[in-house]
Coordinates of C-alpha atoms in Angstrom, one line a residue:
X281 CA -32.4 -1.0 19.8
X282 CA -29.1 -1.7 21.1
X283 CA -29.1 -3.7 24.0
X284 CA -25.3 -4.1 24.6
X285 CA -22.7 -1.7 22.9
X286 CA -19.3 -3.3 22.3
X287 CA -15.6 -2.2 22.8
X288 CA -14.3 0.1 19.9
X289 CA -12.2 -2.3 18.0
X290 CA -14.8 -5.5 18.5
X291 CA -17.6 -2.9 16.9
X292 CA -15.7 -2.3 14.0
X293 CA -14.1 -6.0 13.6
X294 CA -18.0 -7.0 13.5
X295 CA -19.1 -5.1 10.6
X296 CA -15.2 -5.3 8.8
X297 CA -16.7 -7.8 6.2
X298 CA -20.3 -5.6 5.8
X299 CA -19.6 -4.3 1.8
X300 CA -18.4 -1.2 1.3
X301 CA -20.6 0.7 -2.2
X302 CA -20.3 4.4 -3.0
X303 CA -20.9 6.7 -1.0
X304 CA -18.4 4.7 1.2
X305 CA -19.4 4.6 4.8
X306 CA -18.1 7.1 7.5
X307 CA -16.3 5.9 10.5
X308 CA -18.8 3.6 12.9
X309 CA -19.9 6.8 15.5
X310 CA -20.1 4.1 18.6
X311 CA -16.2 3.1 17.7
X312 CA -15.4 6.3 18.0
X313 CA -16.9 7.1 21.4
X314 CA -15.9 4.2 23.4
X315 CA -12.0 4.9 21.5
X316 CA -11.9 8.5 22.5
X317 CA -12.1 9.6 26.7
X318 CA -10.8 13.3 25.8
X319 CA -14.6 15.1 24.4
X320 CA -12.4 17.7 22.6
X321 CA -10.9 14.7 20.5
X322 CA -13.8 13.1 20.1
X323 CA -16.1 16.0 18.7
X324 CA -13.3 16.2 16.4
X325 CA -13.2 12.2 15.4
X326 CA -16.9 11.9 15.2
X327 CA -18.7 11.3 12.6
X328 CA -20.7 13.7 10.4
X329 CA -24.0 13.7 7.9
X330 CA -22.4 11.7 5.4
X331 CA -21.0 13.9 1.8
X332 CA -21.6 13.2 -1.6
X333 CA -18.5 10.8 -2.1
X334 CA -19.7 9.0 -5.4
X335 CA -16.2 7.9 -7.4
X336 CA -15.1 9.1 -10.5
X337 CA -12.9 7.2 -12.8
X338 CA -11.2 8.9 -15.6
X339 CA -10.1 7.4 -18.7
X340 CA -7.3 5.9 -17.5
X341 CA -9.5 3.9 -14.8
X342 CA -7.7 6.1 -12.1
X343 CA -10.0 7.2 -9.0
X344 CA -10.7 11.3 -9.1
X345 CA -9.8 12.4 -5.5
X346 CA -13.1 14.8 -4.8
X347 CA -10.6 17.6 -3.5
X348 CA -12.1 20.3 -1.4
X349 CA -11.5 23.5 -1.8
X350 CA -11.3 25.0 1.9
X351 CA -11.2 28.4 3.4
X352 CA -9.3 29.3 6.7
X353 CA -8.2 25.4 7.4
X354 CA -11.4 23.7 7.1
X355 CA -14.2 26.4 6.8
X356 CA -17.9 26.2 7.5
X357 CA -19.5 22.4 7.3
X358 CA -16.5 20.8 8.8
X359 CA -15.5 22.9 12.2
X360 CA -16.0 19.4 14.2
X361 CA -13.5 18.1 12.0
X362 CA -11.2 20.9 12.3
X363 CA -8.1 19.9 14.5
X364 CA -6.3 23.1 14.6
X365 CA -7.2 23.2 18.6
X366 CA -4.7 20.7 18.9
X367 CA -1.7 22.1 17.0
X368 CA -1.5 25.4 15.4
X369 CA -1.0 25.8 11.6
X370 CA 2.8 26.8 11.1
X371 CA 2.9 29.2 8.3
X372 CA 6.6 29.9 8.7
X373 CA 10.0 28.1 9.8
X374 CA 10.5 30.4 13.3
X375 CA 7.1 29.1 14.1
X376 CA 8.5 25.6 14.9
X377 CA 11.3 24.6 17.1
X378 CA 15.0 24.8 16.2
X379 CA 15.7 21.1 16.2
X380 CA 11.7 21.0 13.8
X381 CA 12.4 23.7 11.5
X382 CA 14.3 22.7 8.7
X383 CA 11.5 20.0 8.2
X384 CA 9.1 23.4 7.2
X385 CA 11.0 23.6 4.1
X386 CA 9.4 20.1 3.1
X387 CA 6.2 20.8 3.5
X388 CA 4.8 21.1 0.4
X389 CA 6.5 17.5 -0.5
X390 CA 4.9 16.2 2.6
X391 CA 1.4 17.6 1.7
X392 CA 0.9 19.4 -1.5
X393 CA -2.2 21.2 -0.1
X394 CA -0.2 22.4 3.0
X395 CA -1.2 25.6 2.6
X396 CA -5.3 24.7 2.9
X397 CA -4.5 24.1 6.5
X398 CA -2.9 20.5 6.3
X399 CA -1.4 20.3 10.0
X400 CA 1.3 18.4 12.0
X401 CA 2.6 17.3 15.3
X402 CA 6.3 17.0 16.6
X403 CA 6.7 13.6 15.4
X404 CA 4.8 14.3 12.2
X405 CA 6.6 16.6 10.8
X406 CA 9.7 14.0 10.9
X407 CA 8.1 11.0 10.0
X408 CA 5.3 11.5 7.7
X409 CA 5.7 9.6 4.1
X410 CA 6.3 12.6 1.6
X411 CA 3.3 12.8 -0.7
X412 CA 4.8 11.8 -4.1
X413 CA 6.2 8.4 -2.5
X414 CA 2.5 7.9 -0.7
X415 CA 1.4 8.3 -3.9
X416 CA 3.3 5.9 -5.5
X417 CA 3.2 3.1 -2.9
X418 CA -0.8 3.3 -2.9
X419 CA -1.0 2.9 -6.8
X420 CA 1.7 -0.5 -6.1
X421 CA -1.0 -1.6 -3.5
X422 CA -4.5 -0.7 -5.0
X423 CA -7.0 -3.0 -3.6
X424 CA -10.4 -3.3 -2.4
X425 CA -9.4 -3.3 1.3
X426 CA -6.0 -1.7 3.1
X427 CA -4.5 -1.5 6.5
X428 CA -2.8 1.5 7.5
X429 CA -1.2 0.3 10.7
X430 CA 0.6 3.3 11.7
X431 CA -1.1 6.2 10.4
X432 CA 0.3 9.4 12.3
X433 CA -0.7 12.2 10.5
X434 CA -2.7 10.6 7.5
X435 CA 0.1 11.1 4.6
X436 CA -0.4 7.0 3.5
X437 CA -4.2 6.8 4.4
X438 CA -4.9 10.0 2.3
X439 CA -2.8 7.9 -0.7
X440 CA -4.5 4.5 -0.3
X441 CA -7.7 6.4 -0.1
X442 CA -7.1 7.7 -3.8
X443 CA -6.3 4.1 -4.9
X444 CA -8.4 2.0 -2.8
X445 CA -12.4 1.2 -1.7
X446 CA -11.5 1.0 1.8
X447 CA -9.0 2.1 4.3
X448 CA -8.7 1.2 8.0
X449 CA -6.5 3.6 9.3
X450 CA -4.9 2.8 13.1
X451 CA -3.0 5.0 15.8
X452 CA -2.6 4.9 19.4
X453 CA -2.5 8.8 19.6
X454 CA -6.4 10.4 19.5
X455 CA -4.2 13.5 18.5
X456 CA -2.5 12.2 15.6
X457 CA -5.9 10.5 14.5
X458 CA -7.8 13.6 14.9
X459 CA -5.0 15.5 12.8
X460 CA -5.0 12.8 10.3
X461 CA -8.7 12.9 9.7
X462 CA -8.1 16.8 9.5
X463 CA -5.8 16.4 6.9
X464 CA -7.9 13.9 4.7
X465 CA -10.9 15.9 4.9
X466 CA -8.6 19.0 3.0
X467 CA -8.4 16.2 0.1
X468 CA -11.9 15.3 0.2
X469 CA -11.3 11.3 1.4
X470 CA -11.6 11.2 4.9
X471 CA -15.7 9.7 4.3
X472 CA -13.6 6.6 2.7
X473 CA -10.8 6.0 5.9
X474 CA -11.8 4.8 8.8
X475 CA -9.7 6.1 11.8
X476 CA -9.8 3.5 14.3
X477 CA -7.9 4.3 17.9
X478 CA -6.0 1.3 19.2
X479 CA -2.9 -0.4 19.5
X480 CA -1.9 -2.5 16.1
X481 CA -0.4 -5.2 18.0
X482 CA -4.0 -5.5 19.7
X483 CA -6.2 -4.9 16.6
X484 CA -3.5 -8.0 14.7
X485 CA -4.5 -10.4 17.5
X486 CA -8.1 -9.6 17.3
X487 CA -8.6 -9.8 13.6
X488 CA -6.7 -13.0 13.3
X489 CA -9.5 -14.8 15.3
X490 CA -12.1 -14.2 12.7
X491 CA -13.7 -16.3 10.8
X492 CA -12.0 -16.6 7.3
X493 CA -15.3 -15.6 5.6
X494 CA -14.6 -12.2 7.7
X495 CA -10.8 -11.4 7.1
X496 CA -11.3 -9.2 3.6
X497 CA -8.4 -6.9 4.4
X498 CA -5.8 -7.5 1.1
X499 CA -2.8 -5.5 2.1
X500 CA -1.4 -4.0 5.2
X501 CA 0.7 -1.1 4.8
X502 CA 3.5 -0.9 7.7
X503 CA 5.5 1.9 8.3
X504 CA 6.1 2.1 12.4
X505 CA 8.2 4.2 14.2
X506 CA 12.2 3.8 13.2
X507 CA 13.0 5.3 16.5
X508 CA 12.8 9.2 16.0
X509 CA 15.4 11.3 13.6
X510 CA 18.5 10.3 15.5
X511 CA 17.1 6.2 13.4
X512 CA 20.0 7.0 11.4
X513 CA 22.6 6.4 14.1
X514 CA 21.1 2.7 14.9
X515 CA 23.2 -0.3 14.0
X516 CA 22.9 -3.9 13.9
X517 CA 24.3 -4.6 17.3
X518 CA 21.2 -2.4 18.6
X519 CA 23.8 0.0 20.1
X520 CA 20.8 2.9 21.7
X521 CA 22.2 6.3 20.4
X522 CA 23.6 8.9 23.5
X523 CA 21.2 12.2 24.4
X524 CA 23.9 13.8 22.2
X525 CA 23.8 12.2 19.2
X526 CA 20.1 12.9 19.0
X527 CA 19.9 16.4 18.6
X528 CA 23.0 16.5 16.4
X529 CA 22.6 17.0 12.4
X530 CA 22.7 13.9 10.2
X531 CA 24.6 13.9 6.9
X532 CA 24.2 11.6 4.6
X533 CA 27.9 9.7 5.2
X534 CA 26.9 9.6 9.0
X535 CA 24.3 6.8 8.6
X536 CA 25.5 3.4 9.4
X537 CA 23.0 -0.5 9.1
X538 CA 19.5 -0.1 10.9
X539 CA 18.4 -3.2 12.0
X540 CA 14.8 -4.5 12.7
X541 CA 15.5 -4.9 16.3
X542 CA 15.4 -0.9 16.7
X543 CA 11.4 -1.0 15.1
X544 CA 8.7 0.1 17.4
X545 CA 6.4 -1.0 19.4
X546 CA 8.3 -4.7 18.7
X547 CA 10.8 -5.8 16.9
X548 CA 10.4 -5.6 13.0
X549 CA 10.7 -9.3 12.4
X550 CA 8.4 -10.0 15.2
X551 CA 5.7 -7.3 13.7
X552 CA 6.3 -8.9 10.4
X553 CA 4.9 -12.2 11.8
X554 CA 2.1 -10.8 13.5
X555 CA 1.2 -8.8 10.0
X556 CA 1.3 -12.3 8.2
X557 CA -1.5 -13.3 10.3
X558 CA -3.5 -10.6 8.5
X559 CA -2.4 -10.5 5.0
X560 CA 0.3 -12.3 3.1
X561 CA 0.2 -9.0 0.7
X562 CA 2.6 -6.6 2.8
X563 CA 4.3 -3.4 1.8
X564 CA 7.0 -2.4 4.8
X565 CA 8.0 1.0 4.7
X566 CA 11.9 0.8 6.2
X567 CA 14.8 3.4 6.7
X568 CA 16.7 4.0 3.4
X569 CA 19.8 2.6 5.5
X570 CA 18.3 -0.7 6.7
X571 CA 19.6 -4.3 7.1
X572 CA 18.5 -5.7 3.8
X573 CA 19.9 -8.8 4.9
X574 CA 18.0 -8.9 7.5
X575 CA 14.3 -8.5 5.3
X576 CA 15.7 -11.3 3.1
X577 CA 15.0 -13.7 6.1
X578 CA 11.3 -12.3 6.3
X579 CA 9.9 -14.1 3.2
X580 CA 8.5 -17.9 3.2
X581 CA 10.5 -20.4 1.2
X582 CA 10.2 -19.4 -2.2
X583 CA 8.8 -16.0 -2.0
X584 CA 10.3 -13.3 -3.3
X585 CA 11.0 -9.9 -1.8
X586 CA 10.9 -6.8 -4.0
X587 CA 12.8 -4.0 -2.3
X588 CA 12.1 -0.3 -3.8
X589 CA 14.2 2.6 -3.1
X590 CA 12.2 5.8 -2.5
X591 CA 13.9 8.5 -4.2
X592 CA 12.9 12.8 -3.9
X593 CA 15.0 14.4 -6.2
X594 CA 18.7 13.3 -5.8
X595 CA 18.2 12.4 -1.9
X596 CA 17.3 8.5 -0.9
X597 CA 14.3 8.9 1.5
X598 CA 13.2 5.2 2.1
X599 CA 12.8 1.8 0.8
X600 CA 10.0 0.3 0.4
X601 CA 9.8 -3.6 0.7
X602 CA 7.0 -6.1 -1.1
X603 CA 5.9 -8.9 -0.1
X604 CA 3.5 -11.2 -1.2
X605 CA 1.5 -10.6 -4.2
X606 CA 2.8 -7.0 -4.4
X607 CA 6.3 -8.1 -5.1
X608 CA 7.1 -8.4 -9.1
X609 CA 6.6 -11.4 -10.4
X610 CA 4.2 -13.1 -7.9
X611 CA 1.1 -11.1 -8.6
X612 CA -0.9 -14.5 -9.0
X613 CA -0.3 -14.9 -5.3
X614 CA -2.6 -11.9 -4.5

């Protein structure tokens, strides 16, 4: 019997190095409610009897994604996973606010089962990584173990999940968390992502004081926030961008050099530094009109940095920048 129940993140830092065999293990339930004060959120976070979550490999070696087929959102079985208390399900543009709803017209990019129910908050709906791209980066990081630091609404940790044994998937917002394990459970992966609530900075410090025999995560995955839409306007001289500018329209000629500095919580070099202390192997997920001169100065002495643009159609969305291990040509370093 337990005689003394830990804080959320120490619980789950405890049993990080326990091996992970099919079926993969649910979320730890006593993580989950010390993380979670709101019982609406937490019914919703908690964890379930456990489904059949055996992997398949087809020829290619490629993991089969167990895909559920769902009525209403996420239909009988899986109501205390079903987050669409928090936010309704938008089934048309009106439905969302002016400034929000040109980003309706994306949602199939952003979620190819959007219509199963796959739901969204504000800041979701502008930030989430568009599925194709999610796919793409989790196939460049396939590992054993990954680190979703800023998760939001899922769109990464339902990629890596496809790609990867295990995914630690981290917010600060019990909403976003409980959309995101909404979301994954309409792919059939949320039983291999656990959805841990805390702050990254918090979870970094703690999991660089393990022992090394402890530390198995490979890669971390960073993509935190640029700053909101109005990211586009942000320039190396940190200049903050008026009330105005923010609800104006971008165009593609308007954007001018993002620099690190504007990265949240911290600055990005500074939450670079702190990653390292994790993993060397590090994919950061950056505005399509960022500093690169600035992410040259990231690397060690000798390391190269691979940097990926992240194309939909004709429209650059991103780039995606590789460090470590995942960069080409220093895959001996993973």
């Amino acid at each position: 019997m337990r005689t003394k129940r830990k804080s959320g993140v120490a619980s789950f830092l405890s049993a990080l190095s326990e091996p992970v065999v099919a079926p993969l293990r649910p979320p730890n339930e006593d993580l989950l409610k010390d993380s979670t004060s709101d019982p609406d959120l937490g019914s919703a976070l908690r964890k379930r009897e456990p489904l059949d979550t055996s992997i398949d490999r087809d020829q290619g070696g490629e993991r089969a994604s167990k895909r559920r087929k769902v009525s209403g959102l996420l239909g009988p079985g899986y109501e205390e996973f079903d987050a669409s208390h928090l936010v309704p399900f938008v089934s048309k543009a009106s439905e969302l606010p002016k400034r929000l709803s040109k980003y309706f017209f994306q949602r199939e990019r952003y979620f190819s089962l959007y219509s199963e129910g796959c739901l969204l908050d504000e800041e979701g709906w502008y930030s989430v990584t568009p599925e194709r791209i999610a796919d793409h980066i989790a196939e460049r990081c396939r590992c054993d173990t990954v680190l979703d630091a800023f998760c939001g609404v899922g769109g990464n940790a339902i990629a890596f999940a496809k790609t990867c044994e295990r995914v630690i998937a981290l917010d600060i917002s019990p909403m976003r968390l409980a959309l995101a394990r909404h979301n994954a459970t309409i792919y059939g992966v949320q039983d291999r992502i656990d959805f841990i609530l805390c702050d990254y900075l918090d979870f970094a410090r703690a999991y660089a004081k393990l022992p090394p025999a402890r530390r198995n995560i490979e890669v971390v995955f960073l993509s935190p926030p640029w700053g909101g839409p109005q990211y586009l306007l942000s320039s190396s001289t940190n200049d903050k961008p008026t009330s105005t500018s923010v609800e104006k329209e971008f165009s593609e000629s308007s954007t001018s050099s993002y620099s690190l500095t504007s990265i949240l919580p911290i600055p990005g070099d500074e939450l670079f530094q702190v990653t390292k202390n994790i993993a060397g192997n590090i994919a950061y997920y950056l505005p399509r009109n960022m500093d690169l001169n600035e992410v040259s100065t990231l690397g060690s002495e000798g390391e190269k940095i691979e940097v990926e643009e992240e194309w939909m159609g004709d429209k650059l969305k991103a780039v995606t920048c590789y460090f470590g291990g995942l960069a080409a040509g220093q895959e001996d370093w993973f």
